[in-house]
Amino acid sequence: MSETKDRHAVNVSGRLVDRIDSEIGKHRGVIVVGYFFTAGLSVLSIALLFVRTFSGLEDAWILSIGGDIFCLLVCSMLYLSCLLAREREGAYLILFTLLLTITAMALFLDELTWLVQGVEKYRIHNLIINAFYYANGAVLMYMFWRYVTYALDMDGKLLRVVDSILGLMLIPHIIACFVNIFYPLYFSVDEHGVYSRGEHYLESQIYLMLCIISVVIALVVSKAPRRQKIIASSFVLIPILSYAVTANVFGISVNYSCCMVAIVLIYGVLFADRSNSIAMTERDLALATRIQADMLPNVFPAFPERDEFDVYASMNPAKEVGGDFYDFFFIDENHLGIVMADVSGKGVPAALFMMISMTLIKNNALSGKRPAEVLEDTNNQICANNKEEMFVTAWFGILDIKSGKLTAANAGHEFPMVKSPDGPFEVYKDKHGFVIGGMEGMKYKEYELNLEPGSTLFLYTDGVPEATDSQNELFGVDRAVDALNEDPNRTPEQLLKAVDEAVAEFVGPAPQFDDLTMLCIRFNGEK
């Protein structure tokens, strides 16, 4: 018995891990840059504080600066956790890290505003820093809106309209923030370098509040799970309360620290929910992979007590579970049923359809029907209840292991390849019938091949000829034939490995888009 009984499940699990690592790798560079940026801001903020010294800083200012530095350090730690976490959704991760970067910038600018406050020689710096501070705050609130709505998978026409309005309003608001460098609209800095709020300060907060209120309304009308809506809404109240407290209080600026707290809390809850959901999905996929692997013959040699033939087969699904399938089984003592099939679609739906098709073909074959009748009856049974309009291409043959006579029928499947005892592999262009599940009442043509001792039959799905490299060139049937004919007298297992290696070498780093399934049987005859 082969030591690779569970090779299929193990290979799929390995590819799942590789796919996750690859997805993380796409964004790792961005996260690394963000980590060093926020870490650099943290170090710089501490250095500037000690260069400036505490002289002239009021207690409330020191409290605000301390909160800013602490939250900057939290940003750095969150970036580090993103590097270590196995987050699957790249877009969600990038949106979160972008929000972290903008928040870190807001915290750093907030610290700078207090460090230059009341320093006459830094009057112009004070104006520019506060202009950037106000503008960055607006960008932060807009990104906060985008983050929450995306994280909770909120969508809808109204939501898209609100997002467009907020995006359009952001531009004039940013322009108004920079107008303050030349004209005291939201704030002013006198000749002594002292910052003070302008008479239109509250108007500067309107855009920020609109973003937060939009988040709350979106949460209420969204179809997100109730638990997530309640938790996210309660966390969004944190920045609302901070703005309400500090709107008429000068000397303490905790708005962006509170935003940071809300972001962390929402991320923590949603990340935990997503991690649990992903873990359950992975367990289900792993179970489905094992079930599918067990459905297919995967112990080789398959019939060690029979010397009349040697058979070997393999399936490498493009996803964790696939729609291709093969099968071989004894119908009676002298007749071996052989199946190679390909279900339309990918993933779990295709795998379910595959199991149904495989079962029907085998049951019809075991009832003593001829290959054409097996395909006809299987087609009618599937068409009787095929609301999803899926279909399967299939090649089915019955081999008389005493005489070598092979009777087969083809339902829209790939041409088989046949090798005579002393010749090379050649494509045998049999007559195709219509796919199974496409139309009820279809008829299929049978044909016969007389295999002499030493003859070999190679069956495969379209994943072999349609394997595509990075230049979108197909592997093709000719390359498969060439791979087989490098040494056509190899064992069935060695022949399959040769084709698999040829496909892998041809495709290179390009992703696998289709299941790769092959079966090879050598007729030895009676000994």
Coordinates of C-alpha atoms in Angstrom, one line a residue:
M1 CA 0.0 0.0 0.0
S2 CA 1.3 3.5 -0.9
E3 CA 2.5 5.7 1.9
T4 CA 0.7 8.6 0.2
K5 CA -2.9 7.6 0.9
D6 CA -3.7 11.1 2.1
R7 CA -1.5 12.9 -0.4
H8 CA -4.5 14.7 -1.9
A9 CA -5.6 16.2 1.4
V10 CA -2.1 17.1 2.5
N11 CA -1.3 18.8 -0.8
V12 CA -4.5 20.9 -0.7
S13 CA -3.8 21.9 2.9
G14 CA -0.4 23.0 1.9
R15 CA -1.7 25.0 -1.0
L16 CA -4.2 26.7 1.3
V17 CA -1.4 27.8 3.6
D18 CA 0.7 29.0 0.6
R19 CA -2.3 30.9 -0.8
I20 CA -2.8 32.7 2.6
D21 CA 1.0 33.5 2.9
S22 CA 1.0 34.8 -0.7
E23 CA -2.0 37.1 0.0
I24 CA -0.2 38.4 3.1
G25 CA 3.0 38.8 1.1
K26 CA 1.3 41.1 -1.4
H27 CA 0.8 43.7 1.3
R28 CA 3.7 43.0 3.6
G29 CA 5.8 45.7 2.0
V30 CA 3.1 48.3 2.6
I31 CA 2.7 47.2 6.2
V32 CA 6.4 47.3 6.8
V33 CA 6.6 50.8 5.5
G34 CA 3.7 51.9 7.6
Y35 CA 5.2 50.3 10.7
F36 CA 8.5 52.1 10.3
F37 CA 6.6 55.4 9.6
T38 CA 4.5 55.2 12.7
A39 CA 7.4 53.9 14.8
G40 CA 9.5 56.8 13.4
L41 CA 6.8 59.3 14.4
S42 CA 6.7 57.8 17.9
V43 CA 10.4 58.2 18.3
L44 CA 10.4 61.7 16.8
S45 CA 7.5 62.8 19.0
I46 CA 9.4 61.8 22.2
A47 CA 12.6 63.4 20.9
L48 CA 10.9 66.7 20.1
L49 CA 9.3 66.8 23.5
F50 CA 12.6 66.6 25.2
V51 CA 14.2 69.0 22.8
R52 CA 11.4 71.5 23.5
T53 CA 11.5 70.7 27.2
F54 CA 8.5 71.0 29.5
S55 CA 9.2 74.6 30.2
G56 CA 6.2 76.8 29.5
L57 CA 3.9 73.8 28.9
E58 CA 0.7 73.8 30.9
D59 CA -0.4 70.6 32.7
A60 CA -3.4 70.1 30.3
W61 CA -1.0 70.4 27.3
I62 CA 1.4 67.9 28.8
L63 CA -1.6 65.5 29.3
S64 CA -2.6 65.9 25.7
I65 CA 1.0 65.4 24.5
G66 CA 1.3 62.3 26.6
G67 CA -1.9 60.9 25.2
D68 CA -0.7 61.5 21.6
I69 CA 2.6 59.8 22.2
F70 CA 0.9 56.8 23.9
C71 CA -1.5 56.4 21.0
L72 CA 1.4 56.7 18.5
L73 CA 3.0 53.8 20.2
V74 CA -0.3 51.9 20.0
C75 CA -0.3 52.5 16.3
S76 CA 3.1 51.0 15.9
M77 CA 2.1 48.0 17.9
L78 CA -1.0 47.5 15.8
Y79 CA 1.1 47.7 12.6
L80 CA 3.4 45.0 14.1
S81 CA 0.4 42.8 14.9
C82 CA -0.8 43.2 11.3
L83 CA 2.6 41.9 10.2
L84 CA 2.3 38.9 12.5
A85 CA -1.5 38.3 12.0
R86 CA -2.7 35.9 9.3
E87 CA -5.3 38.3 7.9
R88 CA -6.9 37.0 4.7
E89 CA -8.6 40.0 3.3
G90 CA -6.0 42.2 1.7
A91 CA -8.4 45.1 1.0
Y92 CA -9.6 45.2 4.5
L93 CA -6.1 45.0 5.9
I94 CA -4.8 47.9 3.6
L95 CA -7.8 50.1 4.6
F96 CA -7.1 49.5 8.3
T97 CA -3.4 50.2 8.0
L98 CA -4.1 53.3 5.9
L99 CA -6.4 54.5 8.7
L100 CA -3.7 53.8 11.2
T101 CA -1.2 55.9 9.3
I102 CA -3.6 58.9 9.0
T103 CA -4.4 58.6 12.7
A104 CA -0.7 58.5 13.6
M105 CA -0.2 61.7 11.6
A106 CA -3.1 63.4 13.3
L107 CA -1.7 62.5 16.7
F108 CA 1.8 63.7 15.7
L109 CA 0.4 67.0 14.4
D110 CA -1.6 67.4 17.6
E111 CA 1.6 67.1 19.7
L112 CA 3.3 69.6 17.5
T113 CA 0.6 72.2 17.9
W114 CA 1.2 72.1 21.7
L115 CA 4.9 72.1 21.4
V116 CA 4.9 75.4 19.3
Q117 CA 2.1 77.0 21.2
G118 CA 3.1 80.4 22.6
V119 CA 6.6 80.3 21.0
E120 CA 6.9 83.6 19.0
K121 CA 9.6 82.4 16.6
Y122 CA 7.5 79.5 15.6
R123 CA 4.4 81.6 14.6
I124 CA 4.5 80.6 10.9
H125 CA 5.2 77.0 11.9
N126 CA 2.2 77.1 14.2
L127 CA -0.1 78.3 11.4
I128 CA 1.1 75.6 8.9
I129 CA 1.0 72.8 11.5
N130 CA -2.6 73.7 12.5
A131 CA -3.7 73.9 8.9
F132 CA -2.3 70.4 8.3
Y133 CA -3.8 69.3 11.6
Y134 CA -7.3 70.5 10.6
A135 CA -7.0 69.0 7.1
N136 CA -5.7 65.7 8.3
G137 CA -8.5 65.4 10.8
A138 CA -11.0 65.7 8.0
V139 CA -9.3 63.0 6.0
L140 CA -9.2 60.8 9.1
M141 CA -12.9 61.1 9.7
Y142 CA -13.6 60.3 6.1
M143 CA -11.4 57.2 6.2
F144 CA -13.1 56.3 9.5
W145 CA -16.4 56.3 7.6
R146 CA -15.0 54.2 4.8
Y147 CA -13.4 51.8 7.3
V148 CA -16.5 51.0 9.3
T149 CA -18.8 50.7 6.3
Y150 CA -16.3 48.4 4.6
A151 CA -15.5 46.3 7.7
L152 CA -19.2 45.6 8.2
D153 CA -19.8 44.9 4.5
M154 CA -22.3 47.7 4.3
D155 CA -23.5 48.5 0.8
G156 CA -26.4 50.0 -1.0
K157 CA -27.4 52.9 -3.3
L158 CA -27.9 55.3 -0.4
L159 CA -24.6 54.4 1.1
R160 CA -22.8 55.1 -2.2
V161 CA -24.5 58.4 -2.5
V162 CA -23.5 59.4 1.0
D163 CA -19.9 58.3 0.3
S164 CA -19.8 60.4 -2.8
I165 CA -21.2 63.5 -1.0
L166 CA -18.7 63.1 1.8
G167 CA -15.9 62.6 -0.7
L168 CA -16.9 65.8 -2.6
M169 CA -17.3 67.8 0.6
L170 CA -13.8 66.7 1.8
I171 CA -12.0 68.8 -1.0
P172 CA -13.4 72.2 -0.1
H173 CA -13.1 71.5 3.6
I174 CA -9.3 70.8 3.1
I175 CA -8.9 74.0 1.1
A176 CA -10.7 76.0 3.8
C177 CA -8.2 74.5 6.4
F178 CA -5.2 75.8 4.4
V179 CA -6.9 79.2 3.9
N180 CA -6.2 79.7 7.6
I181 CA -2.5 80.2 6.9
F182 CA -3.4 83.5 5.2
Y183 CA -6.8 84.4 6.7
P184 CA -8.1 83.6 10.2
L185 CA -11.2 81.4 9.4
Y186 CA -11.2 78.6 11.9
F187 CA -8.2 79.7 14.0
S188 CA -5.6 82.4 14.3
V189 CA -2.0 82.7 15.6
D190 CA -1.1 86.1 17.0
E191 CA 2.3 87.8 16.8
H192 CA 3.4 86.1 20.0
G193 CA 2.8 82.6 18.5
V194 CA -0.4 81.9 20.5
Y195 CA -3.0 79.8 18.8
S196 CA -6.7 80.6 19.4
R197 CA -9.9 79.4 17.9
G198 CA -11.7 81.6 15.4
E199 CA -15.3 82.6 15.5
H200 CA -16.0 79.9 12.8
Y201 CA -14.3 77.2 14.7
L202 CA -17.5 75.2 15.2
E203 CA -18.1 75.2 11.5
S204 CA -14.7 73.5 11.1
Q205 CA -16.2 70.6 13.1
I206 CA -19.3 70.2 10.9
Y207 CA -17.6 67.9 8.4
L208 CA -16.1 65.7 11.1
M209 CA -19.5 65.3 12.8
L210 CA -21.2 64.6 9.5
C211 CA -18.8 61.7 8.9
I212 CA -19.5 60.2 12.4
I213 CA -23.2 60.7 12.2
S214 CA -23.2 59.1 8.7
V215 CA -21.4 56.1 10.3
V216 CA -24.0 55.8 13.0
I217 CA -26.9 56.0 10.5
A218 CA -25.2 53.5 8.2
L219 CA -24.9 51.1 11.1
V220 CA -28.6 51.4 11.9
V221 CA -29.8 50.8 8.4
S222 CA -27.2 48.2 7.5
K223 CA -27.7 44.4 7.2
A224 CA -24.7 43.7 9.4
P225 CA -25.2 41.2 12.2
R226 CA -27.0 42.8 15.1
R227 CA -24.2 42.1 17.5
Q228 CA -21.7 43.9 15.3
K229 CA -24.0 46.8 14.7
I230 CA -24.5 47.4 18.5
I231 CA -20.8 47.0 19.3
A232 CA -19.7 49.3 16.5
S233 CA -22.3 51.9 17.3
S234 CA -21.3 52.0 20.9
F235 CA -17.6 52.4 20.0
V236 CA -18.5 55.2 17.5
L237 CA -20.0 57.1 20.4
I238 CA -16.5 57.6 21.9
P239 CA -15.3 60.2 19.3
I240 CA -18.8 61.8 19.4
L241 CA -18.6 62.3 23.2
S242 CA -15.0 63.6 22.9
Y243 CA -16.0 66.2 20.4
A244 CA -19.0 67.3 22.5
V245 CA -16.7 67.7 25.6
T246 CA -13.8 69.5 23.8
A247 CA -15.9 71.7 21.5
N248 CA -16.0 74.5 24.0
V249 CA -12.9 73.6 26.0
F250 CA -9.5 74.7 25.0
G251 CA -6.3 73.1 26.4
I252 CA -7.2 69.5 26.1
S253 CA -7.3 67.8 22.7
V254 CA -8.3 64.1 23.0
N255 CA -10.4 63.8 19.9
Y256 CA -8.0 61.8 17.8
S257 CA -6.9 59.8 20.8
C258 CA -10.6 58.8 21.3
C259 CA -10.8 58.1 17.5
M260 CA -7.8 55.8 18.0
V261 CA -9.5 54.0 20.8
A262 CA -12.7 53.5 18.7
I263 CA -10.7 52.2 15.8
V264 CA -8.8 49.7 18.0
L265 CA -12.0 48.5 19.6
I266 CA -13.9 48.1 16.4
Y267 CA -10.9 46.4 14.8
G268 CA -10.6 44.0 17.7
V269 CA -14.2 43.0 17.7
L270 CA -14.5 42.6 13.9
F271 CA -11.1 40.9 13.6
A272 CA -12.2 38.4 16.3
D273 CA -15.4 37.7 14.4
R274 CA -13.6 37.4 11.1
S275 CA -11.0 35.1 12.6
N276 CA -13.6 32.8 14.1
S277 CA -15.5 32.8 10.8
I278 CA -12.3 32.1 8.8
A279 CA -11.3 29.3 11.2
M280 CA -14.7 27.7 10.8
T281 CA -14.5 28.0 7.0
E282 CA -11.0 26.4 7.0
R283 CA -12.2 23.5 9.2
D284 CA -15.1 23.0 6.9
L285 CA -12.9 23.1 3.8
A286 CA -10.4 20.8 5.3
L287 CA -13.2 18.3 6.1
A288 CA -14.6 18.7 2.6
T289 CA -11.1 18.1 1.2
R290 CA -10.7 14.9 3.2
I291 CA -14.2 13.7 2.3
Q292 CA -13.5 14.3 -1.4
A293 CA -10.1 12.6 -1.2
D294 CA -11.7 9.6 0.4
M295 CA -14.4 9.5 -2.3
L296 CA -11.7 9.0 -5.0
P297 CA -9.5 5.8 -5.1
N298 CA -6.3 7.0 -3.6
V299 CA -4.5 3.8 -2.4
F300 CA -1.9 2.5 -4.8
P301 CA -1.4 -0.1 -6.0
A302 CA -5.2 -0.3 -6.1
F303 CA -5.6 -4.0 -6.7
P304 CA -2.3 -5.6 -5.7
E305 CA -3.8 -9.1 -6.1
R306 CA -4.5 -8.5 -9.8
D307 CA -1.6 -8.7 -12.3
E308 CA -3.7 -8.0 -15.5
F309 CA -3.3 -4.3 -15.3
D310 CA -1.6 -1.4 -13.4
V311 CA -3.4 1.8 -12.7
Y312 CA -2.5 5.1 -11.2
A313 CA -4.5 8.4 -10.8
S314 CA -4.1 11.9 -9.3
M315 CA -6.1 15.1 -8.8
N316 CA -4.8 18.5 -7.9
P317 CA -7.8 20.9 -7.4
A318 CA -7.4 24.6 -8.3
K319 CA -9.3 25.3 -5.1
E320 CA -9.5 23.5 -1.8
V321 CA -12.1 21.2 -3.3
G322 CA -12.5 20.6 -7.0
G323 CA -15.0 19.5 -9.6
D324 CA -12.9 16.9 -11.5
F325 CA -13.1 13.3 -10.6
Y326 CA -11.9 9.9 -11.6
D327 CA -12.9 6.4 -10.6
F328 CA -12.1 2.8 -11.4
F329 CA -13.9 -0.2 -10.0
F330 CA -14.7 -3.8 -10.7
I331 CA -18.1 -4.3 -12.3
D332 CA -17.6 -8.1 -12.1
E333 CA -14.6 -10.3 -11.8
N334 CA -13.3 -9.6 -15.3
H335 CA -14.6 -6.1 -16.1
L336 CA -13.1 -2.9 -14.8
G337 CA -15.1 0.4 -15.0
I338 CA -13.0 3.5 -15.7
V339 CA -14.3 7.1 -15.3
M340 CA -12.7 10.5 -16.0
A341 CA -15.0 13.5 -15.6
D342 CA -15.0 17.3 -15.2
V343 CA -17.8 19.3 -13.6
S344 CA -18.5 22.8 -14.6
G345 CA -17.5 25.5 -12.1
K346 CA -15.1 25.3 -9.2
G347 CA -15.1 25.0 -5.4
V348 CA -17.7 23.5 -3.1
P349 CA -20.7 23.6 -5.6
A350 CA -18.7 21.7 -8.2
A351 CA -17.5 19.2 -5.5
L352 CA -21.1 18.5 -4.5
F353 CA -22.1 18.1 -8.1
M354 CA -19.1 15.9 -8.6
M355 CA -20.1 13.5 -5.8
I356 CA -23.6 13.2 -7.2
S357 CA -22.4 12.5 -10.8
M358 CA -19.7 10.1 -9.6
T359 CA -22.3 8.1 -7.6
L360 CA -24.8 8.0 -10.4
I361 CA -22.2 6.8 -13.0
K362 CA -21.0 4.1 -10.7
N363 CA -24.4 2.9 -9.7
N364 CA -25.5 2.7 -13.4
A365 CA -22.3 0.8 -14.3
L366 CA -22.7 -1.7 -11.5
S367 CA -26.2 -2.5 -12.7
G368 CA -24.7 -4.1 -15.8
K369 CA -25.3 -1.4 -18.4
R370 CA -23.1 -0.7 -21.4
P371 CA -21.0 2.6 -21.4
A372 CA -23.4 4.5 -23.6
E373 CA -26.4 3.4 -21.5
V374 CA -24.5 4.5 -18.3
L375 CA -24.0 8.0 -19.7
E376 CA -27.5 8.2 -21.1
D377 CA -29.2 7.2 -17.8
T378 CA -26.9 9.4 -15.7
N379 CA -27.7 12.3 -18.0
N380 CA -31.4 11.8 -17.6
Q381 CA -31.2 11.5 -13.9
I382 CA -29.2 14.7 -13.5
C383 CA -31.4 16.6 -16.0
A384 CA -34.5 15.7 -14.0
N385 CA -33.4 18.0 -11.1
N386 CA -30.7 20.4 -12.3
K387 CA -32.0 23.8 -11.4
E388 CA -28.5 25.2 -11.2
E389 CA -27.9 24.1 -14.8
M390 CA -24.5 22.6 -14.0
F391 CA -23.1 20.0 -16.3
V392 CA -20.3 17.4 -16.4
T393 CA -18.1 16.1 -19.2
A394 CA -17.3 12.5 -18.8
W395 CA -15.4 9.6 -20.4
F396 CA -16.5 6.1 -19.3
G397 CA -15.1 2.8 -20.4
I398 CA -15.3 -0.8 -19.5
L399 CA -12.1 -2.9 -19.8
D400 CA -12.2 -6.6 -20.1
I401 CA -9.1 -7.4 -18.2
K402 CA -8.9 -10.9 -19.8
S403 CA -9.2 -10.0 -23.5
G404 CA -8.1 -6.3 -23.4
K405 CA -11.3 -5.2 -25.2
L406 CA -12.2 -1.7 -24.1
T407 CA -15.7 -0.4 -24.7
A408 CA -16.1 3.3 -24.1
A409 CA -18.3 6.4 -24.7
N410 CA -17.5 10.1 -24.4
A411 CA -19.8 12.8 -23.2
G412 CA -18.0 15.9 -24.3
H413 CA -14.8 15.1 -22.6
E414 CA -11.1 15.4 -23.7
F415 CA -9.8 12.8 -26.2
P416 CA -8.0 9.9 -24.6
M417 CA -4.4 9.1 -25.4
V418 CA -3.5 5.5 -26.3
K419 CA -0.1 3.7 -26.6
S420 CA 0.3 0.4 -28.4
P421 CA 2.9 -2.0 -26.9
D422 CA 5.8 -0.9 -29.1
G423 CA 4.5 2.6 -30.2
P424 CA 4.3 6.1 -28.8
F425 CA 1.3 7.7 -27.2
E426 CA -1.2 9.1 -29.7
V427 CA -4.4 11.1 -29.3
Y428 CA -7.4 8.9 -30.1
K429 CA -10.1 11.2 -31.5
D430 CA -13.2 9.4 -30.4
K431 CA -16.7 10.7 -31.2
H432 CA -18.0 13.2 -28.6
G433 CA -21.6 13.2 -27.3
F434 CA -23.3 16.1 -25.5
V435 CA -22.3 17.0 -21.9
I436 CA -24.1 15.3 -19.1
G437 CA -26.7 17.6 -17.6
G438 CA -27.1 19.7 -20.7
M439 CA -30.2 18.2 -22.2
E440 CA -32.4 15.3 -21.3
G441 CA -32.8 12.3 -23.7
M442 CA -29.3 12.5 -25.3
K443 CA -27.8 9.4 -26.9
Y444 CA -24.2 8.5 -26.9
K445 CA -22.0 6.5 -29.3
E446 CA -19.9 3.6 -28.1
Y447 CA -16.7 2.5 -29.6
E448 CA -14.2 -0.4 -29.0
L449 CA -10.4 -0.5 -28.7
N450 CA -8.5 -3.8 -28.5
L451 CA -5.6 -3.3 -26.1
E452 CA -2.8 -5.7 -26.5
P453 CA -0.5 -6.6 -23.5
G454 CA 1.7 -3.6 -22.9
S455 CA -0.8 -1.0 -24.2
T456 CA -1.4 2.1 -22.1
L457 CA -4.4 4.4 -21.8
F458 CA -4.0 8.0 -20.5
L459 CA -7.0 10.0 -19.5
Y460 CA -7.1 13.6 -18.2
T461 CA -9.3 16.7 -17.8
D462 CA -8.9 20.0 -19.6
G463 CA -6.8 21.3 -16.7
V464 CA -3.8 19.7 -18.4
P465 CA -4.0 21.2 -22.0
E466 CA -5.5 24.5 -20.7
A467 CA -2.8 25.0 -18.0
T468 CA -1.7 28.6 -18.7
D469 CA 1.7 30.3 -18.2
S470 CA 2.2 34.0 -17.3
Q471 CA 2.1 35.0 -21.0
N472 CA -1.4 33.4 -21.3
E473 CA -0.1 30.6 -23.5
L474 CA -1.8 27.2 -23.1
F475 CA 0.2 24.0 -22.3
G476 CA -1.8 22.2 -25.0
V477 CA -2.3 18.6 -25.9
D478 CA 0.9 18.3 -27.9
R479 CA 3.1 19.1 -24.9
A480 CA 1.3 16.5 -22.9
V481 CA 1.9 13.9 -25.6
D482 CA 5.6 14.9 -25.7
A483 CA 5.9 14.5 -22.0
L484 CA 4.4 11.0 -22.2
N485 CA 6.6 10.0 -25.1
E486 CA 9.9 11.1 -23.4
D487 CA 9.8 7.5 -22.1
P488 CA 6.5 5.9 -23.0
N489 CA 7.4 2.6 -21.3
R490 CA 7.4 4.1 -17.8
T491 CA 4.9 2.9 -15.2
P492 CA 1.6 4.7 -15.0
E493 CA 2.7 6.5 -11.8
Q494 CA 5.9 7.7 -13.5
L495 CA 4.0 8.9 -16.6
L496 CA 1.6 11.0 -14.5
K497 CA 4.5 12.5 -12.6
A498 CA 6.2 13.3 -15.9
V499 CA 3.1 15.2 -17.2
D500 CA 2.6 16.9 -13.8
E501 CA 6.2 18.1 -13.8
A502 CA 6.0 19.3 -17.4
V503 CA 2.9 21.3 -16.6
A504 CA 4.5 22.8 -13.5
E505 CA 7.6 23.8 -15.4
F506 CA 5.6 25.3 -18.2
V507 CA 3.2 27.3 -16.0
G508 CA 5.9 28.5 -13.7
P509 CA 4.7 31.1 -11.1
A510 CA 1.3 31.6 -12.8
P511 CA -1.7 30.6 -10.6
Q512 CA -3.5 27.3 -11.2
F513 CA -7.0 28.2 -12.6
D514 CA -8.3 24.7 -13.2
D515 CA -8.3 21.3 -11.6
L516 CA -5.5 19.0 -12.8
T517 CA -6.7 15.4 -13.0
M518 CA -5.1 12.4 -14.7
L519 CA -5.5 8.6 -14.8
C520 CA -3.2 6.1 -16.5
I521 CA -3.8 2.4 -16.9
R522 CA -1.5 -0.2 -18.5
F523 CA -3.0 -3.5 -19.7
N524 CA -0.7 -6.4 -19.0
G525 CA -3.0 -9.2 -20.0
E526 CA -3.1 -12.6 -18.3
K527 CA 0.2 -13.9 -17.0

